[in-house]
CSV table of C-alpha atoms in Angstrom, one decimal:
chain,number,residue,atom,x,y,z
A,952,MET,CA,-0.2,0.0,0.0
A,953,LYS,CA,0.9,3.4,-0.8
A,954,GLU,CA,2.3,6.0,2.0
A,955,ILE,CA,-0.1,8.5,2.8
A,956,ARG,CA,1.7,11.8,2.5
A,957,ASN,CA,-1.2,14.5,1.3
A,958,ILE,CA,-4.9,13.8,2.5
A,959,LEU,CA,-7.8,15.7,1.3
A,960,ILE,CA,-10.8,16.1,3.2
A,961,LEU,CA,-14.2,17.1,1.5
A,962,THR,CA,-17.1,18.4,4.3
A,963,GLY,CA,-20.9,19.0,3.5
A,964,ALA,CA,-23.8,20.4,5.5
A,965,GLY,CA,-23.8,16.9,7.9
A,966,ILE,CA,-20.8,18.0,9.7
A,967,SER,CA,-22.2,21.1,10.9
A,968,ALA,CA,-25.4,19.7,11.8
A,969,GLU,CA,-24.6,18.8,15.2
A,970,SER,CA,-23.4,22.2,15.7
A,971,GLY,CA,-27.5,23.6,14.5
A,972,ILE,CA,-26.4,24.9,11.0
A,973,PRO,CA,-29.9,23.9,9.3
A,974,VAL,CA,-29.2,21.9,6.8
A,975,PHE,CA,-31.2,22.5,3.2
A,976,ARG,CA,-32.5,19.4,2.5
A,977,SER,CA,-33.9,18.0,5.6
A,978,GLU,CA,-37.5,18.0,6.3
A,979,THR,CA,-37.3,21.2,8.2
A,980,GLY,CA,-34.5,22.4,6.1
A,981,LEU,CA,-33.9,25.7,4.8
A,982,TRP,CA,-35.6,25.0,1.0
A,983,GLU,CA,-39.2,24.3,3.2
A,984,GLN,CA,-39.0,27.4,3.7
A,985,HIS,CA,-38.2,28.9,0.6
A,986,ARG,CA,-38.0,28.0,-2.8
A,987,VAL,CA,-34.5,27.4,-4.2
A,988,GLU,CA,-35.3,29.5,-7.1
A,989,ASP,CA,-36.5,32.5,-5.2
A,990,VAL,CA,-33.2,32.3,-2.7
A,991,ALA,CA,-30.7,30.4,-4.5
A,992,THR,CA,-29.7,31.3,-7.9
A,993,TYR,CA,-29.1,34.5,-10.0
A,994,GLU,CA,-32.5,34.9,-11.4
A,995,GLY,CA,-34.3,35.0,-8.0
A,996,PHE,CA,-31.9,37.6,-6.5
A,997,MET,CA,-32.3,39.1,-10.1
A,998,ARG,CA,-36.7,39.4,-8.8
A,999,ASN,CA,-36.1,40.0,-5.5
A,1000,LYS,CA,-32.9,41.2,-4.1
A,1001,PRO,CA,-34.5,42.1,-0.6
A,1002,LEU,CA,-35.7,38.9,-0.2
A,1003,VAL,CA,-32.4,37.1,-1.2
A,1004,HIS,CA,-30.6,39.5,1.0
A,1005,GLU,CA,-32.4,39.0,3.9
A,1006,PHE,CA,-32.7,34.8,3.5
A,1007,TYR,CA,-28.5,35.3,3.9
A,1008,ASN,CA,-28.8,38.0,6.5
A,1009,LYS,CA,-30.7,35.4,8.6
A,1010,MET,CA,-28.4,33.2,8.0
A,1011,ARG,CA,-25.2,35.0,9.1
A,1012,ARG,CA,-27.0,36.0,12.2
A,1013,ASN,CA,-26.9,32.7,13.4
A,1014,LEU,CA,-23.8,32.1,12.9
A,1015,PHE,CA,-23.3,34.2,16.0
A,1016,ASN,CA,-25.2,31.6,18.0
A,1017,VAL,CA,-23.6,28.6,16.6
A,1018,ARG,CA,-19.7,26.8,18.1
A,1019,PRO,CA,-18.2,24.3,16.0
A,1020,ASN,CA,-18.5,20.7,16.9
A,1021,PRO,CA,-15.9,18.0,18.1
A,1022,ALA,CA,-16.0,16.8,14.5
A,1023,HIS,CA,-14.5,20.3,13.3
A,1024,ALA,CA,-12.4,20.2,16.4
A,1025,ALA,CA,-11.0,17.0,15.1
A,1026,LEU,CA,-10.4,17.8,11.4
A,1027,ALA,CA,-8.2,21.5,12.7
A,1028,ARG,CA,-6.3,19.1,15.2
A,1029,LEU,CA,-5.3,16.7,12.4
A,1030,ALA,CA,-4.1,19.4,10.1
A,1031,GLY,CA,-2.2,20.6,12.3
A,1032,GLU,CA,-0.6,17.3,13.8
A,1033,TRP,CA,-0.1,15.8,10.5
A,1034,LYS,CA,3.9,15.9,9.6
A,1035,LYS,CA,3.7,13.6,6.5
A,1036,GLY,CA,3.0,15.9,4.2
A,1037,ARG,CA,-0.3,18.0,4.0
A,1038,VAL,CA,-4.1,18.2,4.9
A,1039,SER,CA,-6.0,19.9,2.8
A,1040,LEU,CA,-10.1,21.1,3.6
A,1041,ILE,CA,-12.7,21.6,1.0
A,1042,THR,CA,-16.1,22.3,2.4
A,1043,GLN,CA,-19.1,22.7,0.1
A,1044,ASN,CA,-20.2,24.3,3.6
A,1045,ILE,CA,-21.0,28.4,4.0
A,1046,ASP,CA,-20.7,28.4,7.5
A,1047,ASN,CA,-17.1,29.9,9.3
A,1048,LEU,CA,-17.0,26.8,11.9
A,1049,HIS,CA,-13.6,25.2,10.5
A,1050,GLU,CA,-12.0,28.2,10.6
A,1051,ALA,CA,-13.4,28.9,14.4
A,1052,ALA,CA,-12.2,25.2,15.4
A,1053,GLY,CA,-8.9,26.4,14.4
A,1054,SER,CA,-8.4,24.7,10.6
A,1055,GLU,CA,-6.2,27.5,8.1
A,1056,ASN,CA,-6.5,27.6,4.4
A,1057,VAL,CA,-10.3,26.3,4.3
A,1058,ILE,CA,-11.2,26.2,0.6
A,1059,HIS,CA,-15.3,27.4,0.4
A,1060,MET,CA,-16.3,25.8,-2.6
A,1061,HIS,CA,-20.0,27.4,-2.3
A,1062,GLY,CA,-18.9,30.4,-1.0
A,1063,GLU,CA,-19.2,31.9,2.2
A,1064,LEU,CA,-21.8,33.5,4.5
A,1065,MET,CA,-19.4,35.8,6.5
A,1066,ARG,CA,-18.6,37.9,3.0
A,1067,ILE,CA,-20.2,39.6,0.3
A,1068,SER,CA,-19.0,39.9,-3.4
A,1069,CYS,CA,-19.8,43.2,-5.6
A,1070,GLU,CA,-21.1,42.3,-9.0
A,1071,SER,CA,-19.5,45.6,-10.6
A,1072,CYS,CA,-16.0,45.3,-9.9
A,1073,GLY,CA,-15.8,41.6,-8.0
A,1074,ALA,CA,-14.4,42.8,-4.6
A,1075,VAL,CA,-14.9,40.2,-1.9
A,1076,VAL,CA,-15.5,41.9,1.4
A,1077,ASP,CA,-15.2,40.2,4.9
A,1078,TRP,CA,-18.9,41.0,5.8
A,1079,ASP,CA,-20.6,40.3,9.7
A,1080,LYS,CA,-23.3,42.1,9.5
A,1081,ASP,CA,-26.3,43.0,7.3
A,1082,SER,CA,-26.4,43.5,3.6
A,1083,SER,CA,-29.0,45.0,1.6
A,1084,VAL,CA,-29.5,45.9,-1.5
A,1085,ASP,CA,-28.0,49.8,-0.6
A,1086,THR,CA,-25.1,48.2,0.7
A,1087,ARG,CA,-22.2,50.1,-0.9
A,1088,CYS,CA,-18.6,48.3,-2.5
A,1089,PRO,CA,-15.9,49.6,-0.1
A,1090,LYS,CA,-13.8,49.5,-3.7
A,1091,CYS,CA,-15.3,50.8,-6.3
A,1092,GLY,CA,-18.4,52.6,-4.1
A,1093,LYS,CA,-21.2,51.3,-6.4
A,1094,ALA,CA,-24.4,49.1,-4.7
A,1095,ALA,CA,-24.2,46.1,-5.9
A,1096,MET,CA,-22.9,43.4,-3.7
A,1097,ARG,CA,-24.3,40.2,-3.5
A,1098,PRO,CA,-23.9,37.4,-1.1
A,1099,HIS,CA,-20.8,35.8,-1.9
A,1100,ILE,CA,-22.6,32.6,-2.2
A,1101,VAL,CA,-22.3,29.8,-5.4
A,1102,TRP,CA,-26.1,29.3,-6.0
A,1103,PHE,CA,-27.5,27.0,-8.4
A,1104,GLY,CA,-26.7,27.4,-12.3
A,1105,GLU,CA,-23.0,28.9,-11.2
A,1106,ILE,CA,-19.9,27.2,-11.1
A,1107,PRO,CA,-18.2,26.3,-7.6
A,1108,TYR,CA,-15.3,28.5,-6.4
A,1109,HIS,CA,-11.9,27.2,-6.7
A,1110,MET,CA,-12.2,24.5,-9.4
A,1111,GLU,CA,-8.4,24.6,-10.5
A,1112,ASN,CA,-7.3,24.3,-6.9
A,1113,ILE,CA,-9.7,21.5,-5.9
A,1114,ASP,CA,-8.9,19.4,-9.3
A,1115,GLU,CA,-4.9,20.0,-8.7
A,1116,LEU,CA,-5.2,18.7,-4.9
A,1117,LEU,CA,-7.5,15.6,-6.1
A,1118,ARG,CA,-4.5,14.3,-8.5
A,1119,ASP,CA,-2.1,15.5,-5.8
A,1120,CYS,CA,-3.9,13.1,-2.4
A,1121,ASP,CA,-3.1,9.7,-1.4
A,1122,LEU,CA,-6.4,9.7,0.6
A,1123,PHE,CA,-9.8,11.4,0.2
A,1124,ILE,CA,-12.1,11.9,3.2
A,1125,SER,CA,-15.9,12.5,2.4
A,1126,VAL,CA,-17.7,14.3,5.8
A,1127,GLY,CA,-20.8,15.0,6.3
A,1128,THR,CA,-21.9,14.9,2.2
A,1129,SER,CA,-23.9,12.8,0.0
A,1130,GLY,CA,-22.3,14.0,-3.1
A,1131,VAL,CA,-25.6,15.3,-4.5
A,1132,VAL,CA,-26.7,18.9,-5.6
């Protein structure tokens, strides 16, 4: 058996559910409260920007009431203690619980609740408060900010980097994801 040097870990909603982050596909999940087309597509954003901003504002506010669980801590510990090579962490989650547990350089392929991005200049800004249609970009000054989230129909972030990590890993671990979109 080949010696394991580089470990790649992919996490999904299941890892954060124990911390109190609602999963999208459960009976009480977020898709039961809103239609996907209304809050998780670019078309929905263009139709009703206030609704979309409020949907993500509510989720962002919830992050202040949750804490990483033992699974987040274990992955951070593994990355910190692994000396034979590299541990890379990719998450489909838009929360910040991996970072709160101590993980560094987390790749958020579906975006991050604690960031917003400018549709005009492309700036990505750390953001821990509510956003709205009136929120102005600190870089270009335009009111063109959107949640820094990959919506249905959009390409996940960091795909070239993810592809390279997949090619270079000796061990791939999937935690809390069905792999279904």
